[in-house]
Coordinates of C-alpha atoms in Angstrom, one line a residue:
M214 CA -18.2 45.4 -40.1
P215 CA -17.2 44.0 -36.7
T216 CA -16.9 40.2 -36.2
S217 CA -18.8 38.9 -33.2
Y218 CA -17.8 36.1 -30.9
D219 CA -19.1 34.8 -27.6
V220 CA -15.6 35.0 -26.0
L221 CA -12.5 37.1 -26.8
I222 CA -9.3 36.4 -25.0
I223 CA -6.4 38.8 -25.2
G224 CA -3.1 37.0 -24.5
S225 CA -2.3 33.3 -24.6
G226 CA -0.9 32.8 -21.1
Q227 CA -1.5 30.1 -18.5
A228 CA -5.0 31.4 -17.9
G229 CA -6.0 32.3 -21.4
N230 CA -5.2 29.1 -23.2
P231 CA -7.2 26.6 -21.0
L232 CA -10.0 29.1 -20.8
A233 CA -10.2 29.2 -24.6
T234 CA -10.5 25.4 -24.8
A235 CA -13.0 25.3 -21.9
F236 CA -15.4 27.7 -23.6
A237 CA -14.9 26.0 -27.0
E238 CA -15.8 22.6 -25.5
A239 CA -18.9 24.3 -24.0
G240 CA -20.0 25.3 -27.5
R241 CA -19.0 28.9 -27.4
S242 CA -17.3 30.7 -30.3
V243 CA -13.9 31.9 -29.2
V244 CA -11.2 34.2 -30.6
L245 CA -7.8 34.4 -29.0
V246 CA -5.5 37.3 -29.9
E247 CA -1.7 37.0 -29.2
E248 CA 0.8 39.7 -30.0
N249 CA 3.9 37.6 -29.4
H250 CA 4.5 33.9 -29.1
L251 CA 1.8 31.5 -28.0
G252 CA 2.1 30.2 -24.5
G253 CA 2.7 33.3 -22.5
S254 CA 5.6 34.0 -20.1
C255 CA 5.9 30.5 -18.6
I256 CA 6.6 28.7 -21.9
N257 CA 8.6 31.4 -23.6
Y258 CA 10.8 33.2 -21.1
G259 CA 9.8 32.0 -17.6
C260 CA 9.4 28.5 -16.1
S261 CA 10.2 26.2 -19.0
P262 CA 13.3 27.8 -20.4
T263 CA 14.8 28.8 -17.1
K264 CA 14.3 25.3 -15.6
A265 CA 15.9 23.8 -18.7
L266 CA 19.0 25.9 -18.2
L267 CA 19.0 25.2 -14.5
A268 CA 19.0 21.5 -15.3
A269 CA 22.1 22.0 -17.5
A270 CA 23.8 24.0 -14.8
E271 CA 23.1 21.2 -12.2
R272 CA 24.7 18.7 -14.5
A273 CA 27.8 20.8 -14.7
H274 CA 27.8 21.1 -10.9
Q275 CA 27.4 17.3 -10.5
I276 CA 30.4 16.7 -12.7
R277 CA 32.5 19.3 -10.9
T278 CA 31.7 17.8 -7.5
A279 CA 31.8 14.1 -8.5
E280 CA 35.1 13.4 -6.7
E281 CA 33.3 14.0 -3.4
Y282 CA 31.5 10.8 -4.2
G283 CA 34.6 8.8 -5.2
I284 CA 34.2 9.5 -8.9
R285 CA 37.2 10.9 -10.7
S286 CA 36.3 13.7 -13.1
T287 CA 37.7 16.7 -14.8
E288 CA 36.4 20.2 -15.0
P289 CA 33.3 20.2 -17.2
E290 CA 33.5 22.0 -20.5
V291 CA 30.3 24.0 -21.0
D292 CA 29.2 24.3 -24.7
F293 CA 27.0 27.3 -24.0
P294 CA 25.4 27.6 -27.5
A295 CA 24.5 23.9 -27.2
V296 CA 22.9 24.6 -23.8
I297 CA 20.8 27.4 -25.3
A298 CA 19.9 25.2 -28.3
R299 CA 18.5 22.5 -26.0
K300 CA 16.4 25.1 -24.3
D301 CA 15.2 26.5 -27.6
A302 CA 14.1 23.1 -28.8
L303 CA 12.1 22.5 -25.6
V304 CA 10.5 25.9 -25.9
Q305 CA 9.6 25.4 -29.6
R306 CA 8.1 22.0 -28.8
S307 CA 5.9 23.6 -26.1
R308 CA 4.8 26.5 -28.5
Q309 CA 3.9 23.9 -31.1
G310 CA 1.9 22.0 -28.5
V311 CA -0.1 25.1 -27.6
R312 CA -0.8 25.9 -31.2
E313 CA -2.0 22.4 -32.0
N314 CA -4.2 22.4 -28.9
L315 CA -5.8 25.7 -29.8
T316 CA -6.1 25.3 -33.6
Q317 CA -6.3 21.5 -34.3
E318 CA -7.6 19.7 -31.2
H319 CA -10.5 22.1 -30.5
A320 CA -13.0 23.4 -32.9
G321 CA -14.5 26.8 -32.5
I322 CA -11.3 28.7 -31.6
T323 CA -9.9 31.3 -33.9
V324 CA -6.3 32.4 -33.2
L325 CA -5.2 35.9 -34.4
H326 CA -1.6 37.3 -34.2
G327 CA -1.6 41.0 -33.5
H328 CA -2.2 43.7 -31.0
A329 CA -5.7 44.3 -29.5
A330 CA -6.9 47.5 -28.0
F331 CA -10.4 48.5 -26.8
T332 CA -12.3 51.0 -28.9
G333 CA -15.6 50.7 -27.0
P334 CA -17.7 48.5 -24.7
R335 CA -16.9 44.9 -25.5
T336 CA -15.2 46.0 -28.7
V337 CA -11.5 45.8 -29.7
Q338 CA -9.5 46.7 -32.7
V339 CA -6.9 44.2 -33.6
Q340 CA -3.8 45.3 -35.6
L341 CA -2.8 42.1 -37.3
A342 CA 0.8 41.1 -38.1
D343 CA 0.1 41.5 -41.8
K344 CA -0.7 45.2 -41.2
T345 CA -4.4 44.8 -41.6
S346 CA -6.9 45.4 -38.8
R347 CA -10.1 43.8 -37.6
E348 CA -12.8 45.0 -35.2
I349 CA -14.1 42.3 -32.9
K350 CA -17.1 42.3 -30.6
A351 CA -17.6 39.8 -27.8
A352 CA -20.1 39.2 -25.0
R353 CA -17.2 38.4 -22.6
I354 CA -13.6 39.6 -22.9
F355 CA -10.7 38.2 -20.8
I356 CA -7.4 40.1 -20.5
N357 CA -4.4 37.9 -20.0
T358 CA -1.5 40.0 -21.3
G359 CA 0.9 39.4 -18.4
T360 CA 3.9 41.6 -17.6
R361 CA 7.3 42.6 -18.9
A362 CA 10.6 43.3 -17.2
A363 CA 10.8 46.5 -15.2
V364 CA 13.6 48.8 -16.2
P365 CA 14.7 51.2 -13.4
E366 CA 15.5 54.8 -13.8
L367 CA 19.3 54.5 -13.6
D368 CA 21.6 57.2 -15.0
G369 CA 23.5 55.9 -18.0
L370 CA 21.4 52.7 -18.5
A371 CA 20.1 53.8 -21.8
D372 CA 23.6 53.9 -23.2
V373 CA 24.6 50.4 -21.9
P374 CA 23.6 47.1 -23.6
Y375 CA 21.9 45.7 -20.5
L376 CA 20.0 42.4 -20.4
T377 CA 16.6 41.5 -19.1
T378 CA 15.8 37.8 -18.4
T379 CA 14.3 37.6 -21.9
E380 CA 17.6 38.6 -23.6
L381 CA 19.7 36.6 -21.2
L382 CA 17.9 33.4 -22.2
D383 CA 19.1 33.9 -25.8
L384 CA 22.7 34.8 -25.0
Q385 CA 25.1 32.8 -27.1
E386 CA 28.3 33.5 -25.2
L387 CA 28.9 32.8 -21.5
P388 CA 29.5 36.0 -19.5
E389 CA 32.9 36.3 -17.9
H390 CA 31.4 38.4 -15.1
L391 CA 27.7 38.8 -14.7
L392 CA 26.4 41.7 -12.7
I393 CA 22.8 41.2 -11.5
L394 CA 20.8 44.2 -10.3
G395 CA 18.1 42.6 -8.0
G396 CA 18.3 40.0 -5.3
G397 CA 14.8 38.4 -5.7
Y398 CA 14.1 34.9 -6.7
I399 CA 14.8 35.6 -10.4
G400 CA 18.2 37.1 -9.6
L401 CA 19.1 34.2 -7.3
E402 CA 18.1 31.5 -9.8
F403 CA 20.0 33.1 -12.7
G404 CA 22.9 33.9 -10.4
Q405 CA 23.5 30.4 -9.2
M406 CA 22.9 29.1 -12.7
F407 CA 25.5 31.2 -14.4
R408 CA 28.0 30.6 -11.6
R409 CA 27.7 26.9 -12.2
F410 CA 28.2 27.5 -15.9
G411 CA 31.5 29.2 -15.0
S412 CA 30.7 32.9 -14.8
R413 CA 31.7 35.1 -12.0
V414 CA 28.5 36.5 -10.5
T415 CA 27.9 39.6 -8.4
I416 CA 24.3 40.4 -7.1
V417 CA 23.5 43.9 -6.1
E418 CA 20.4 44.4 -3.9
T419 CA 18.9 47.5 -2.3
G420 CA 17.5 45.6 0.7
R421 CA 19.6 44.4 3.6
H422 CA 18.4 40.8 2.9
L423 CA 17.7 38.7 -0.1
L424 CA 14.1 37.6 -0.8
E425 CA 12.3 40.5 0.9
H426 CA 9.2 38.5 1.8
E427 CA 11.1 35.8 3.7
D428 CA 12.1 35.6 7.4
D429 CA 15.6 36.7 8.2
D430 CA 16.9 33.3 9.1
V431 CA 15.8 31.9 5.7
C432 CA 17.4 34.8 3.9
A433 CA 20.6 34.4 5.8
A434 CA 20.8 30.7 5.2
M435 CA 20.1 31.2 1.5
Q436 CA 22.9 33.8 1.2
E437 CA 25.3 31.5 3.1
I438 CA 24.6 28.7 0.7
L439 CA 25.0 30.8 -2.4
E440 CA 28.2 32.4 -1.2
A441 CA 29.6 29.0 -0.6
D442 CA 28.9 28.4 -4.3
G443 CA 31.0 31.4 -5.2
L444 CA 28.4 34.1 -5.7
E445 CA 29.2 37.6 -4.4
F446 CA 26.6 39.9 -2.8
V447 CA 26.4 43.6 -2.3
L448 CA 23.4 44.3 -0.1
G449 CA 21.9 47.6 1.1
A450 CA 23.2 49.1 -2.2
K451 CA 21.5 51.8 -4.2
A452 CA 22.7 51.8 -7.8
H453 CA 22.8 55.3 -9.2
H454 CA 25.0 55.1 -12.4
V455 CA 26.1 52.7 -15.0
S456 CA 28.6 53.1 -17.8
R457 CA 30.6 51.0 -20.4
N458 CA 34.1 51.7 -21.5
A459 CA 35.7 51.1 -24.9
E460 CA 36.8 47.6 -23.9
G461 CA 33.2 46.6 -23.2
I462 CA 33.6 46.6 -19.4
I463 CA 30.4 47.7 -17.5
T464 CA 30.8 49.7 -14.3
L465 CA 27.8 49.9 -11.9
S466 CA 28.2 52.5 -9.2
A467 CA 26.2 52.2 -6.0
H468 CA 25.9 53.9 -2.6
T469 CA 26.3 51.5 0.3
Q470 CA 26.6 51.8 4.0
Q471 CA 30.3 51.1 3.6
G472 CA 30.6 53.9 1.1
E473 CA 30.7 54.2 -2.7
R474 CA 31.2 50.9 -4.6
R475 CA 32.1 50.6 -8.3
L476 CA 31.4 47.1 -9.5
R477 CA 32.8 46.0 -12.9
G478 CA 31.6 43.2 -15.1
T479 CA 31.2 42.1 -18.7
H480 CA 27.4 41.8 -18.7
L481 CA 24.5 43.4 -16.7
L482 CA 21.2 41.7 -15.9
I483 CA 18.3 43.9 -14.8
A484 CA 16.2 41.7 -12.4
T485 CA 14.3 44.4 -10.5
G486 CA 10.8 43.1 -11.0
R487 CA 8.0 43.3 -13.6
V488 CA 5.5 45.8 -14.9
P489 CA 2.0 45.0 -16.4
N490 CA 1.3 45.0 -20.1
S491 CA -1.7 47.2 -19.6
D492 CA -0.6 50.5 -21.0
K493 CA -1.5 50.0 -24.7
L494 CA -4.8 48.2 -24.3
G495 CA -7.0 51.3 -24.4
L496 CA -8.4 50.5 -21.0
N497 CA -9.5 54.1 -20.3
T498 CA -11.9 53.8 -23.3
I499 CA -14.1 51.4 -21.4
G500 CA -13.5 52.6 -17.8
V501 CA -11.2 49.7 -16.6
K502 CA -9.4 50.9 -13.5
T503 CA -5.7 50.3 -12.8
D504 CA -3.6 51.0 -9.7
E505 CA -0.6 53.3 -9.5
K506 CA 1.6 50.7 -11.1
G507 CA -0.7 49.9 -14.0
Y508 CA -2.1 46.6 -12.7
I509 CA -5.8 46.1 -13.5
Q510 CA -8.1 46.2 -10.5
V511 CA -10.5 43.3 -10.2
N512 CA -13.0 42.0 -7.6
N513 CA -13.1 38.5 -6.1
R514 CA -14.5 37.1 -9.3
L515 CA -11.7 38.7 -11.4
E516 CA -14.2 41.1 -13.0
T517 CA -13.0 44.6 -13.9
A518 CA -15.0 47.8 -13.6
A519 CA -16.2 47.3 -17.2
K520 CA -19.2 45.0 -17.6
G521 CA -18.2 41.7 -19.2
V522 CA -14.5 42.3 -19.0
Y523 CA -12.2 40.2 -16.8
A524 CA -8.5 40.2 -16.0
L525 CA -6.6 37.0 -15.4
G526 CA -3.0 36.2 -14.4
D527 CA -0.2 38.6 -13.7
I528 CA -2.0 41.6 -15.3
H529 CA -4.1 42.1 -12.1
G530 CA -1.2 42.2 -9.7
G531 CA -0.6 40.0 -6.7
P532 CA 1.6 36.9 -6.7
Q533 CA 3.0 36.4 -10.2
F534 CA 3.2 32.6 -10.5
T535 CA 2.0 30.3 -13.2
H536 CA 0.0 28.2 -10.8
I537 CA -1.9 31.3 -9.6
S538 CA -2.7 32.3 -13.2
Y539 CA -4.0 28.8 -13.9
D540 CA -6.2 29.0 -10.8
D541 CA -7.6 32.2 -12.2
Y542 CA -8.8 30.2 -15.1
R543 CA -10.4 27.7 -12.8
V544 CA -12.2 30.4 -10.8
V545 CA -13.7 31.9 -14.0
R546 CA -14.4 28.6 -15.7
D547 CA -16.3 27.2 -12.6
G548 CA -18.2 30.5 -12.1
L549 CA -19.2 31.2 -15.7
L550 CA -19.7 27.7 -17.0
H551 CA -20.7 25.7 -13.9
R552 CA -22.2 28.5 -11.7
R553 CA -19.9 27.6 -8.8
W554 CA -18.2 30.8 -7.9
R555 CA -15.4 31.0 -5.3
S556 CA -13.2 33.9 -4.3
A557 CA -9.9 34.4 -6.1
R558 CA -8.6 36.0 -2.9
Q559 CA -9.1 33.1 -0.6
R560 CA -6.6 30.5 -1.8
P561 CA -3.2 29.1 -0.7
L562 CA 0.0 30.6 -2.1
P563 CA 2.6 27.9 -2.5
Y564 CA 5.8 28.8 -4.4
T565 CA 9.3 27.5 -4.9
V566 CA 12.6 29.3 -5.5
F567 CA 14.5 26.9 -7.8
T568 CA 17.9 27.4 -6.4
D569 CA 19.9 24.4 -5.3
P570 CA 18.8 23.7 -2.7
Q571 CA 15.2 24.8 -3.4
L572 CA 13.2 27.0 -1.1
G573 CA 9.5 25.8 -0.9
R574 CA 7.1 28.1 0.9
I575 CA 3.5 27.7 2.0
G576 CA 1.3 29.5 4.5
L577 CA 2.5 32.0 7.1
S578 CA 6.1 33.1 7.8
E579 CA 7.0 34.1 11.3
A580 CA 6.9 37.8 10.3
Q581 CA 3.4 37.4 8.9
A582 CA 2.1 35.4 11.9
R583 CA 3.3 38.2 14.2
E584 CA 1.8 40.9 12.0
Q585 CA -1.5 39.1 12.0
G586 CA -1.4 38.4 15.8
V587 CA -1.5 34.6 15.2
R588 CA -0.1 32.6 18.2
Y589 CA 2.3 30.0 17.0
R590 CA 5.2 27.7 17.8
V591 CA 8.1 27.0 15.5
A592 CA 10.0 23.8 14.7
T593 CA 13.3 23.8 12.9
M594 CA 15.5 21.0 11.7
P595 CA 18.8 21.0 9.8
V596 CA 18.5 19.0 6.6
R597 CA 21.8 17.2 7.4
T598 CA 19.9 15.2 10.2
I599 CA 17.8 13.4 7.5
G600 CA 19.3 10.1 6.6
R601 CA 18.5 10.6 2.9
A602 CA 20.5 13.9 3.0
R603 CA 23.6 12.2 4.4
E604 CA 23.4 9.4 1.9
T605 CA 23.1 11.7 -1.1
G606 CA 25.4 14.4 0.1
R607 CA 22.6 17.0 -0.2
T608 CA 22.8 18.3 3.4
R609 CA 22.5 22.1 3.0
G610 CA 19.6 24.1 4.4
F611 CA 16.9 23.6 7.0
W612 CA 13.2 22.9 7.5
K613 CA 11.1 25.4 9.4
V614 CA 7.4 24.7 10.3
L615 CA 4.9 26.8 12.2
V616 CA 2.0 25.3 14.2
D617 CA -0.9 27.1 15.9
D618 CA -2.3 26.7 19.4
Q619 CA -4.5 23.8 18.1
D620 CA -1.4 21.9 16.9
R621 CA -2.2 22.4 13.2
V622 CA 0.4 23.4 10.6
I623 CA 0.0 27.0 9.5
G624 CA 3.2 27.6 7.5
A625 CA 6.4 26.0 6.3
A626 CA 9.7 27.1 4.7
I627 CA 11.6 24.2 3.4
L628 CA 15.1 25.3 2.3
G629 CA 16.7 22.0 1.2
A630 CA 16.8 19.3 -1.4
E631 CA 13.4 18.8 -3.1
G632 CA 12.1 21.8 -1.1
G633 CA 9.2 22.4 -3.4
E634 CA 8.0 18.8 -3.3
I635 CA 8.3 18.6 0.5
M636 CA 6.5 21.9 0.9
T637 CA 3.6 20.4 -1.1
M638 CA 3.3 17.7 1.5
F639 CA 2.9 20.3 4.2
Q640 CA 0.3 22.0 1.9
L641 CA -1.7 18.8 1.9
V642 CA -1.4 18.5 5.7
M643 CA -2.8 22.0 6.0
M644 CA -5.7 21.3 3.6
G645 CA -6.5 18.2 5.6
K646 CA -6.2 20.1 8.9
L647 CA -4.0 17.4 10.3
K648 CA -2.3 17.9 13.7
Y649 CA 1.5 17.6 13.9
P650 CA 1.4 14.6 16.3
Q651 CA -0.2 12.7 13.5
L652 CA 2.8 13.4 11.3
Q653 CA 5.2 12.4 14.1
N654 CA 3.6 9.0 14.3
M655 CA 3.0 8.4 10.6
V656 CA 4.8 5.4 9.1
I657 CA 6.9 6.7 6.3
A658 CA 9.1 4.6 4.0
H659 CA 12.8 4.6 4.7
P660 CA 15.0 6.1 3.5
T661 CA 13.1 9.1 2.0
W662 CA 13.1 12.8 2.3
A663 CA 9.6 12.6 3.7
E664 CA 10.9 11.0 6.9
G665 CA 11.6 14.5 8.0
L666 CA 7.9 14.9 8.7
N667 CA 8.4 12.4 11.6
N668 CA 11.3 14.3 13.0
V669 CA 11.0 18.1 12.4
F670 CA 8.6 18.6 15.3
S671 CA 10.9 17.0 17.9
K672 CA 12.2 20.5 18.9
L673 CA 9.0 22.4 18.7
Q674 CA 9.3 25.7 20.6

């Protein structure tokens, strides 16, 4: 006989977990099914572990460059297994925190470990880890199963021990030469990280620029910064074959505008994007529609085509960021529990690329403004002109801010130290609909990074 609950959540990501606790606190019976580790991508193979490794790489860089500040130092010795062990401890602590929150701190939540697939309307069959199965019915079902690494169709790849970001996070030996296929934010973060650990790094990208959604000047500045750190780039390259010889050397062959390139390395990271975990959920059984890539189609309330079934987080496509997944939870929570619906389409999209320096982005880029026919002016400022930058030696990058014909900020790209934090200041400015002269005349504590808000508009064009 089926077991009935008020709410069934498939996947314990950054939308599913808080939604489970919110419904439980509202007196609903909740069952959450997770096939892998609790916590979703952010805790297990995304934000938390990668930022822990980036912090270790930054420490190595600080030691390596200490003499620039008058501190005598030697080349840092990277104990890579110890770096990974620290990351593992942080991840394990987060997993345990999620488990305690779901199973001990909130009554009314049942956690099952297994694979869930639809067998009928509002009905799923769960294949549990102990090889038994359970049929579950629920009035409302929320799909929060996320994505996995996309693996391109590349001749020879099946015969090569390639890495995705998930496997790379568990590597115990430091690569001598890491080849990275993909020049998006994932490839750049891992590329700089491993370069600072001591690996040689080559990034191969099909586009003519890095970070395809950014303006050309931002991409060019990012590339210049990373090249100064020792990363190698092969842009406009279409990889077509990969092989590995008896000595373990991997050869990646690519067509480029300059001719055929054969790139050799000891390890290969595939960082060419993500694909949704929607293919084994039995969605066709209940009429849930997906697009050509497998992402679940939803309306502004995150409802699917099946009555009572919602899709949250990366599984429905669009920007794949933890903070967007968490806002999906808020949209559904406020709508279903408090009857205050708002559109999941009409919200800001802040994000940060955690290279050093960071790239913080909010609002429109120049390309987007032109495409939408928005009249704008642009202000740019080199980071080196900020007093705090000169004092700390963190002078790389520039600020770029767009204002409309009413003098309001409509977008910002902050490539510089603490770029994500500074970008959030501009997000607050945009939410408050402040005009840029108010920022120019605001009294800001000296010496802080925020003083750039006084100065960036001095050369507004």
